[in-house]
CSV table of C-alpha atoms and ligand atoms in Angstrom, one decimal:
chain,number,residue,atom,x,y,z
A,137,MET,CA,0.0,0.0,0.0
A,138,ALA,CA,2.8,2.4,1.0
A,139,SER,CA,4.6,1.6,-2.3
A,140,PHE,CA,1.5,2.2,-4.3
A,141,HIS,CA,1.2,5.7,-2.7
A,142,ILE,CA,4.9,6.3,-3.5
A,143,LEU,CA,4.3,5.2,-7.1
A,144,VAL,CA,1.3,7.6,-7.5
A,145,LEU,CA,3.4,10.4,-6.0
A,146,VAL,CA,6.3,9.7,-8.4
A,147,VAL,CA,4.0,9.5,-11.4
A,148,ALA,CA,2.4,12.8,-10.4
A,149,MET,CA,5.8,14.4,-9.9
A,150,VAL,CA,7.1,13.2,-13.3
A,151,THR,CA,4.0,14.4,-15.0
A,152,LEU,CA,4.5,17.8,-13.5
A,153,MET,CA,8.1,17.9,-14.5
A,154,ILE,CA,7.7,17.0,-18.2
A,155,PRO,CA,7.7,20.4,-20.0
A,156,THR,CA,4.5,20.4,-22.0
A,157,ASN,CA,2.8,23.3,-23.7
A,158,ALA,CA,-0.9,23.0,-23.1
A,159,ASN,CA,-1.7,24.3,-26.6
A,160,LEU,CA,1.0,23.1,-29.0
A,161,SER,CA,1.1,19.4,-30.1
A,162,PRO,CA,3.3,17.4,-32.3
A,163,HIS,CA,0.1,15.8,-33.8
A,164,PHE,CA,-1.7,19.0,-34.6
A,165,TYR,CA,-1.9,18.3,-38.4
A,166,ASP,CA,-2.1,14.5,-38.2
A,167,LYS,CA,-5.8,14.4,-38.9
A,168,VAL,CA,-6.5,17.7,-40.7
A,169,CYS,CA,-3.6,17.3,-43.2
A,170,PRO,CA,-1.4,14.3,-42.8
A,171,GLN,CA,0.6,15.2,-45.9
A,172,ALA,CA,1.7,18.6,-44.5
A,173,LEU,CA,5.0,17.6,-42.8
A,174,PRO,CA,6.3,15.4,-45.6
A,175,VAL,CA,5.4,18.1,-48.2
A,176,ILE,CA,7.3,20.8,-46.3
A,177,LYS,CA,10.3,18.5,-45.9
A,178,SER,CA,10.5,17.8,-49.6
A,179,VAL,CA,10.3,21.5,-50.5
A,180,VAL,CA,13.1,22.2,-47.9
A,181,GLN,CA,15.1,19.4,-49.3
A,182,ARG,CA,14.8,20.7,-52.9
A,183,ALA,CA,15.6,24.2,-51.9
A,184,ILE,CA,18.8,23.1,-50.1
A,185,ILE,CA,19.9,21.1,-53.2
A,186,ARG,CA,19.3,24.2,-55.3
A,187,GLU,CA,21.2,26.5,-52.9
A,188,ARG,CA,23.3,24.8,-50.2
A,189,ARG,CA,23.0,27.8,-47.8
A,190,ILE,CA,19.3,28.2,-47.7
A,191,GLY,CA,18.5,25.9,-44.8
A,192,ALA,CA,20.8,28.0,-42.6
A,193,SER,CA,18.8,31.0,-43.6
A,194,LEU,CA,15.5,29.2,-42.8
A,195,LEU,CA,16.8,28.3,-39.3
A,196,ARG,CA,17.7,31.9,-38.7
A,197,LEU,CA,14.2,33.0,-39.9
A,198,HIS,CA,12.6,30.9,-37.2
A,199,PHE,CA,14.9,32.4,-34.5
A,200,HIS,CA,14.2,35.9,-35.6
A,201,ASP,CA,10.5,35.2,-35.7
A,202,CYS,CA,10.3,33.8,-32.2
A,203,PHE,CA,12.4,36.5,-30.6
A,204,VAL,CA,10.0,39.2,-31.7
A,205,ASN,CA,6.6,38.9,-29.9
A,206,GLY,CA,6.8,35.1,-30.0
A,207,CYS,CA,6.7,32.5,-32.9
A,208,ASP,CA,3.9,34.1,-34.8
A,209,GLY,CA,5.1,34.4,-38.4
A,210,SER,CA,5.4,38.2,-37.9
A,211,ILE,CA,8.8,38.4,-39.6
A,212,LEU,CA,7.2,37.3,-42.9
A,213,LEU,CA,4.8,40.2,-43.2
A,214,ASP,CA,5.6,42.9,-45.7
A,215,ASP,CA,5.2,46.5,-44.7
A,216,THR,CA,1.7,48.0,-45.1
A,217,ARG,CA,0.1,51.4,-44.7
A,218,ASN,CA,-0.9,50.3,-41.1
A,219,PHE,CA,2.5,49.1,-39.9
A,220,THR,CA,6.2,49.0,-40.8
A,221,GLY,CA,7.2,45.4,-40.4
A,222,GLU,CA,10.3,43.6,-39.1
A,223,LYS,CA,12.0,43.1,-42.5
A,224,THR,CA,13.7,46.5,-42.4
A,225,ALA,CA,14.8,46.4,-38.8
A,226,LEU,CA,18.5,46.6,-38.4
A,227,PRO,CA,19.2,42.9,-37.6
A,228,ASN,CA,17.1,41.8,-40.5
A,229,LEU,CA,17.7,44.4,-43.3
A,230,ASN,CA,19.8,42.9,-46.2
A,231,SER,CA,20.4,40.0,-43.8
A,232,VAL,CA,17.6,37.6,-43.3
A,233,ARG,CA,16.7,35.6,-46.3
A,234,GLY,CA,14.6,32.6,-47.4
A,235,PHE,CA,11.3,34.4,-47.9
A,236,SER,CA,10.7,33.0,-51.4
A,237,VAL,CA,11.3,29.4,-50.1
A,238,VAL,CA,8.7,30.1,-47.4
A,239,ASP,CA,6.2,31.2,-50.1
A,240,GLU,CA,7.0,28.0,-52.1
A,241,ILE,CA,6.4,25.8,-49.0
A,242,LYS,CA,3.1,27.6,-48.3
A,243,GLU,CA,1.9,27.2,-51.8
A,244,ALA,CA,2.8,23.5,-51.9
A,245,VAL,CA,1.3,22.7,-48.4
A,246,ASP,CA,-1.9,24.6,-49.1
A,247,LYS,CA,-2.3,22.7,-52.4
A,248,ALA,CA,-1.6,19.3,-50.7
A,249,CYS,CA,-4.1,20.1,-47.9
A,250,LYS,CA,-6.6,21.6,-50.4
A,251,ARG,CA,-7.1,24.6,-48.1
A,252,PRO,CA,-4.9,26.9,-45.9
A,253,VAL,CA,-4.7,25.0,-42.6
A,254,VAL,CA,-0.9,25.2,-41.9
A,255,SER,CA,0.2,28.5,-40.4
A,256,CYS,CA,3.2,30.4,-41.6
A,257,ALA,CA,4.6,30.3,-38.0
A,258,ASP,CA,4.5,26.5,-38.0
A,259,ILE,CA,6.1,26.4,-41.5
A,260,LEU,CA,9.1,28.3,-40.1
A,261,ALA,CA,9.4,25.9,-37.1
A,262,ILE,CA,9.1,22.8,-39.3
A,263,ALA,CA,11.5,24.2,-42.0
A,264,ALA,CA,14.1,25.0,-39.3
A,265,ARG,CA,13.9,21.5,-37.9
A,266,ASP,CA,14.0,19.9,-41.3
A,267,SER,CA,17.0,22.0,-42.3
A,268,VAL,CA,19.0,21.1,-39.2
A,269,ALA,CA,18.2,17.4,-39.7
A,270,ILE,CA,19.2,17.5,-43.4
A,271,TYR,CA,22.5,19.2,-42.5
A,272,GLY,CA,23.1,17.1,-39.4
A,273,GLY,CA,21.5,13.7,-39.9
A,274,PRO,CA,19.0,11.7,-37.8
A,275,HIS,CA,20.5,12.9,-34.5
A,276,TYR,CA,19.1,16.3,-35.2
A,277,TRP,CA,15.6,15.3,-36.0
A,278,TYR,CA,13.1,16.1,-33.2
A,279,GLN,CA,9.3,16.3,-33.0
A,280,VAL,CA,8.3,20.0,-33.5
A,281,LEU,CA,5.3,21.1,-31.5
A,282,LEU,CA,2.6,22.6,-33.7
A,283,GLY,CA,-0.6,24.6,-33.7
A,284,ARG,CA,0.8,28.1,-33.8
A,285,ARG,CA,-1.3,30.8,-35.5
A,286,ASP,CA,-0.2,33.8,-37.4
A,287,ALA,CA,0.0,37.4,-36.2
A,288,ARG,CA,-2.1,40.1,-37.8
A,289,THR,CA,0.6,42.7,-37.3
A,290,ALA,CA,4.3,43.2,-37.0
A,291,SER,CA,6.6,45.8,-35.5
A,292,LYS,CA,9.9,47.1,-36.7
A,293,ALA,CA,10.6,48.7,-33.3
A,294,ALA,CA,10.0,45.4,-31.5
A,295,ALA,CA,12.5,43.7,-33.9
A,296,ASN,CA,15.1,46.3,-33.2
A,297,SER,CA,14.8,46.1,-29.5
A,298,ASN,CA,14.4,42.3,-29.1
A,299,LEU,CA,17.0,40.8,-31.4
A,300,PRO,CA,20.5,40.6,-30.0
A,301,PRO,CA,23.2,42.4,-32.1
A,302,PRO,CA,26.7,40.8,-32.6
A,303,SER,CA,28.3,43.6,-30.6
A,304,PHE,CA,26.6,42.3,-27.4
A,305,SER,CA,28.7,41.3,-24.4
A,306,PHE,CA,28.1,38.1,-22.5
A,307,SER,CA,26.0,39.7,-19.8
A,308,GLN,CA,23.9,41.5,-22.5
A,309,LEU,CA,23.3,38.2,-24.3
A,310,VAL,CA,22.3,36.5,-21.0
A,311,SER,CA,19.8,39.2,-20.2
A,312,ASN,CA,18.4,39.3,-23.7
A,313,PHE,CA,17.9,35.5,-23.6
A,314,LYS,CA,16.5,35.7,-20.1
A,315,SER,CA,13.9,38.2,-21.3
A,316,HIS,CA,12.7,35.4,-23.7
A,317,GLY,CA,12.6,32.8,-20.9
A,318,LEU,CA,15.9,31.2,-22.0
A,319,ASN,CA,18.8,30.5,-19.7
A,320,VAL,CA,22.6,30.3,-20.2
A,321,ARG,CA,22.5,26.7,-21.3
A,322,ASP,CA,19.9,27.7,-24.0
A,323,LEU,CA,22.1,30.6,-25.0
A,324,VAL,CA,25.2,28.5,-25.5
A,325,ALA,CA,23.3,25.6,-27.2
A,326,LEU,CA,21.2,27.8,-29.5
A,327,SER,CA,24.3,29.8,-30.5
A,328,GLY,CA,25.4,26.5,-32.0
A,329,GLY,CA,23.0,27.5,-34.8
A,330,HIS,CA,26.2,29.2,-36.0
A,331,THR,CA,27.6,25.9,-37.0
A,332,LEU,CA,25.6,26.7,-40.2
A,333,GLY,CA,25.7,29.5,-42.7
A,334,PHE,CA,27.6,32.8,-43.2
A,335,ALA,CA,28.0,36.3,-41.8
A,336,ARG,CA,28.5,39.5,-43.7
A,337,CYS,CA,31.8,41.4,-43.3
A,338,SER,CA,29.9,44.3,-41.7
A,339,THR,CA,28.9,42.1,-38.8
A,340,PHE,CA,32.4,41.1,-37.7
A,341,ARG,CA,34.6,43.9,-39.0
A,342,ASN,CA,35.1,45.6,-35.6
A,343,ARG,CA,36.2,42.3,-34.1
A,344,ILE,CA,38.9,41.5,-36.7
A,345,TYR,CA,40.4,45.0,-36.8
A,346,ASN,CA,40.3,45.5,-33.0
A,347,ALA,CA,43.8,45.7,-31.8
A,348,SER,CA,42.8,45.9,-28.1
A,349,ASN,CA,44.8,43.6,-25.8
A,350,ASN,CA,41.6,42.4,-24.3
A,351,ASN,CA,40.1,41.3,-27.7
A,352,ILE,CA,40.1,37.5,-27.6
A,353,ILE,CA,41.1,36.6,-31.1
A,354,ASP,CA,43.6,34.3,-32.7
A,355,PRO,CA,46.0,36.6,-34.7
A,356,LYS,CA,46.2,34.2,-37.7
A,357,PHE,CA,42.4,33.9,-37.8
A,358,ALA,CA,42.1,37.7,-37.7
A,359,ALA,CA,44.6,38.0,-40.5
A,360,SER,CA,42.9,35.4,-42.7
A,361,SER,CA,39.4,36.8,-42.2
A,362,ARG,CA,40.6,40.3,-43.2
A,363,LYS,CA,41.1,38.8,-46.6
A,364,THR,CA,37.4,38.5,-47.1
A,365,CYS,CA,36.6,41.6,-45.1
A,366,PRO,CA,38.6,44.7,-45.9
A,367,ARG,CA,38.8,47.7,-43.5
A,368,SER,CA,36.5,49.6,-45.8
A,369,GLY,CA,34.1,48.3,-48.5
A,370,GLY,CA,33.0,44.8,-49.1
A,371,ASP,CA,30.3,45.0,-46.4
A,372,ASN,CA,28.4,42.2,-47.9
A,373,ASN,CA,31.3,39.8,-48.4
A,374,LEU,CA,30.5,36.5,-46.7
A,375,HIS,CA,32.6,34.5,-44.2
A,376,PRO,CA,31.4,31.1,-43.0
A,377,PHE,CA,31.0,30.7,-39.2
A,378,ASP,CA,33.1,27.5,-39.3
A,379,ALA,CA,34.9,25.5,-41.9
A,380,THR,CA,31.8,23.4,-42.5
A,381,PRO,CA,28.9,25.8,-43.0
A,382,ALA,CA,26.6,23.1,-44.4
A,383,ARG,CA,27.1,20.6,-41.7
A,384,VAL,CA,25.8,20.6,-38.2
A,385,ASP,CA,28.8,19.6,-36.1
A,386,THR,CA,30.7,21.0,-33.1
A,387,ALA,CA,33.4,22.8,-35.0
A,388,TYR,CA,31.7,26.1,-34.0
A,389,TYR,CA,32.5,25.4,-30.3
A,390,THR,CA,36.0,24.1,-31.1
A,391,ASN,CA,36.7,27.4,-32.9
A,392,LEU,CA,35.7,29.3,-29.8
A,393,LEU,CA,38.2,27.3,-27.7
A,394,HIS,CA,40.9,28.5,-30.2
A,395,LYS,CA,39.7,32.1,-30.1
A,396,LYS,CA,38.4,31.8,-33.7
A,397,GLY,CA,34.8,32.9,-33.1
A,398,LEU,CA,33.6,34.9,-36.0
A,399,LEU,CA,31.3,37.4,-34.2
A,400,HIS,CA,32.2,39.2,-31.1
A,401,SER,CA,29.0,37.7,-29.5
A,402,ASP,CA,30.3,34.2,-30.4
A,403,GLN,CA,33.6,34.6,-28.7
A,404,GLU,CA,31.8,36.1,-25.6
A,405,LEU,CA,30.6,32.6,-24.9
A,406,PHE,CA,34.2,31.4,-24.3
A,407,LYS,CA,36.8,33.4,-22.5
A,408,GLY,CA,38.7,30.6,-20.8
A,409,LYS,CA,37.9,31.7,-17.3
A,410,GLY,CA,36.1,28.5,-16.2
A,411,THR,CA,32.6,30.1,-16.2
A,412,GLU,CA,29.4,28.0,-16.7
A,413,SER,CA,29.4,29.2,-20.3
A,414,ASP,CA,33.1,28.3,-20.8
A,415,LYS,CA,32.4,24.8,-19.5
A,416,LEU,CA,29.4,24.3,-21.8
A,417,VAL,CA,31.5,25.4,-24.8
A,418,GLN,CA,34.1,22.8,-23.8
A,419,LEU,CA,31.4,20.1,-23.3
A,420,TYR,CA,29.7,20.7,-26.6
A,421,SER,CA,33.0,20.9,-28.4
A,422,ARG,CA,34.0,17.4,-27.3
A,423,SER,CA,30.5,15.8,-27.2
A,424,PRO,CA,28.4,16.0,-30.4
A,425,LEU,CA,25.7,13.9,-28.7
A,426,VAL,CA,25.3,16.2,-25.7
A,427,PHE,CA,25.2,19.2,-28.1
A,428,ALA,CA,22.5,17.5,-30.3
A,429,THR,CA,20.4,16.7,-27.2
A,430,ASP,CA,20.7,20.2,-25.7
A,431,PHE,CA,20.3,22.0,-29.1
A,432,LYS,CA,17.0,20.1,-29.8
A,433,ALA,CA,15.7,20.8,-26.3
A,434,SER,CA,16.5,24.5,-26.6
A,435,MET,CA,15.0,24.7,-30.1
A,436,ILE,CA,11.7,23.3,-28.7
A,437,LYS,CA,11.8,25.8,-25.9
A,438,MET,CA,12.4,28.6,-28.3
A,439,GLY,CA,9.6,27.4,-30.5
A,440,ASN,CA,7.2,27.5,-27.5
A,441,MET,CA,7.7,31.2,-27.0
A,442,LYS,CA,4.3,33.0,-26.8
A,443,PRO,CA,2.5,31.2,-29.6
A,444,LEU,CA,-0.9,32.4,-30.8
A,445,THR,CA,-3.3,29.5,-30.3
A,446,GLY,CA,-7.1,28.8,-30.3
A,447,LYS,CA,-8.9,31.7,-31.9
A,448,LYS,CA,-6.1,34.2,-31.6
A,449,GLY,CA,-4.5,35.4,-34.8
A,450,GLU,CA,-5.3,33.7,-38.1
A,451,ILE,CA,-4.0,31.1,-40.6
A,452,ARG,CA,-2.6,33.3,-43.4
A,453,CYS,CA,-3.3,32.5,-47.0
A,454,ASN,CA,-0.1,34.3,-48.1
A,455,CYS,CA,2.7,34.5,-45.5
A,456,ARG,CA,3.6,38.1,-46.6
A,457,ARG,CA,0.1,39.5,-45.9
A,458,VAL,CA,-2.6,39.4,-43.3
A,459,ASN,CA,-5.8,37.9,-44.7
B,54,HEM,C1,23.1,34.7,-29.5
B,54,HEM,C2,22.8,35.8,-30.2
B,54,HEM,C3,23.0,35.8,-31.7
B,54,HEM,C4,23.6,36.8,-32.4
B,54,HEM,C5,24.1,38.1,-31.8
B,54,HEM,C6,23.5,36.4,-33.8
B,54,HEM,C7,24.0,37.2,-34.8
B,54,HEM,C8,24.1,36.8,-36.1
B,54,HEM,C9,24.6,37.6,-37.2
B,54,HEM,C10,25.2,39.0,-37.0
B,54,HEM,C11,24.6,36.8,-38.3
B,54,HEM,C12,25.1,37.2,-39.7
B,54,HEM,C13,24.0,38.2,-40.3
B,54,HEM,C14,24.5,38.8,-41.6
B,54,HEM,O1,25.4,38.3,-42.2
B,54,HEM,O2,23.8,39.8,-42.0
B,54,HEM,C15,24.0,35.6,-38.0
B,54,HEM,C16,23.8,34.5,-38.8
B,54,HEM,C17,23.2,33.4,-38.5
B,54,HEM,N1,22.6,33.1,-37.3
B,54,HEM,FE1,22.8,34.1,-35.6
B,54,HEM,N2,22.9,35.2,-33.9
B,54,HEM,C18,22.6,34.8,-32.6
B,54,HEM,C19,21.9,33.6,-32.3
B,54,HEM,C20,21.4,32.7,-33.2
B,54,HEM,C21,20.5,31.6,-33.0
B,54,HEM,C22,19.9,31.3,-31.6
B,54,HEM,C23,20.4,30.9,-34.1
B,54,HEM,C24,19.5,29.7,-34.4
B,54,HEM,C25,19.3,28.8,-33.5
B,54,HEM,C26,21.2,31.6,-35.1
B,54,HEM,C27,21.3,31.2,-36.4
B,54,HEM,C28,22.0,31.8,-37.4
B,54,HEM,C29,22.3,31.3,-38.7
B,54,HEM,C30,21.9,29.9,-39.2
B,54,HEM,C31,23.0,32.2,-39.4
B,54,HEM,C32,23.5,32.1,-40.9
B,54,HEM,C33,22.4,32.5,-41.8
B,54,HEM,C34,22.7,32.5,-43.3
B,54,HEM,O3,23.7,32.0,-43.7
B,54,HEM,O4,21.8,32.9,-44.0
B,54,HEM,N3,21.8,32.7,-34.6
B,54,HEM,N4,23.7,35.6,-36.6
B,55,NAG,C1,-5.3,48.5,-42.0
B,55,NAG,O1,-6.1,48.4,-40.9
B,55,NAG,C2,-7.5,48.5,-41.2
B,55,NAG,C3,-8.3,48.4,-39.9
B,55,NAG,O2,-7.8,47.4,-39.0
B,55,NAG,C4,-7.9,47.4,-42.1
B,55,NAG,O3,-9.3,47.4,-42.4
B,55,NAG,C5,-7.1,47.5,-43.4
B,55,NAG,O4,-7.4,46.4,-44.3
B,55,NAG,C6,-5.6,47.5,-43.1
B,55,NAG,N1,-4.9,47.8,-44.3
B,55,NAG,C7,-3.9,47.0,-44.7
B,55,NAG,C8,-3.2,47.5,-46.0
B,55,NAG,O5,-3.5,46.0,-44.1
B,56,NAG,C1,37.7,45.9,-28.8
B,56,NAG,O1,37.7,44.8,-28.0
B,56,NAG,C2,37.5,45.1,-26.6
B,56,NAG,C3,37.6,43.8,-25.8
B,56,NAG,O2,36.7,42.9,-26.3
B,56,NAG,C4,36.2,45.8,-26.4
B,56,NAG,O3,36.1,46.2,-25.0
B,56,NAG,C5,36.1,47.1,-27.3
B,56,NAG,O4,34.9,47.7,-27.2
B,56,NAG,C6,36.4,46.7,-28.7
B,56,NAG,N1,36.4,47.8,-29.6
B,56,NAG,C7,35.7,47.8,-30.8
B,56,NAG,C8,35.8,49.1,-31.6
B,56,NAG,O5,35.0,46.9,-31.1
């Protein structure tokens, strides 16, 4: 009898501890449109074959969507007479990309489902997951929670104030992530998104020409990155975050250990002082499996940020416009 009570107690405790979101579910489209997820995956796959980088751009779109008033597809809205959207905010302008692939996904999925039932916000979450899995293999596949609805408005000002710039210090990064309900472990794990893709010269120029003694940068790395990023001009020249920009691996973290972080904000995660963040960078660098596990958990957490559910928002017919 006593052991039965303990069992009930344990079951109750475990149930309370499992992080669930009352509204989102991995099975949201199972009945209403079972083809939705496979169709999205195949469009993402084709897009990556067409342009190797595009999956990295899709992952970043989901991040930039979620960090501005939650994962609500707001980043996809073009400017209207009623509002100036997020596309022209400083962190996004001439920087975020992949909008036409999102249009392509939306068209294909609405056609397969025979009506617009899949939200643009969910498309971003699924496309980010599929991209990471395609670049990284089965270890990086996880069940995305679904059922987000789309915002009817967007805000340039909110994008400017909520997205972290590459000039941020460690403590600024921590408080920015904290304001989104994410902790230091999430910050370090999610920054691993920079195992994919490229950055423009203008985003890391200050770092590679900064001769300050306190600037943590390998001199050879600084010299070689100056070749793609001159002191003036070439603002849009691209440099990969690591040597394998189309593979999810832990080279990003290993680079940080060797003072070869591309952005100032990247190197802020590792300064060799034995902090929690330093230890996580070391851990992820040597353990791809721990990185995969933490990255997936933090992606799900990020994807749960303030979704619109139930009757809030709408399911857009065109991701660029409210209905
Ligand atoms: C921690 C704070 C972060 C900062 C300061 C930051 C900043 C940046 C910057 C400046 C770029 C280059 C933009 C350009 O060239 O115009 C970039 C690219 C990128 N970021 Fe981040 N980022 C952060 C976190 C994240 C997170 C959490 C993810 C996803 C989980 C992510 C995914 C990416 C990807 C994939 C790219 C490359 C995109 C492409 O090649 O199109 N970043 N980031
Ligand atoms: C602007 O807002 C009004 C009132 O909410 C709406 O009727 C109109 O369609 C909106 N215009 C655009 C271009 O979105
Ligand atoms: C140069 O690096 C130091 C140390 O990271 C930093 O305090 C300073 O603000 C940097 N200067 C520029 C122009 O980025």
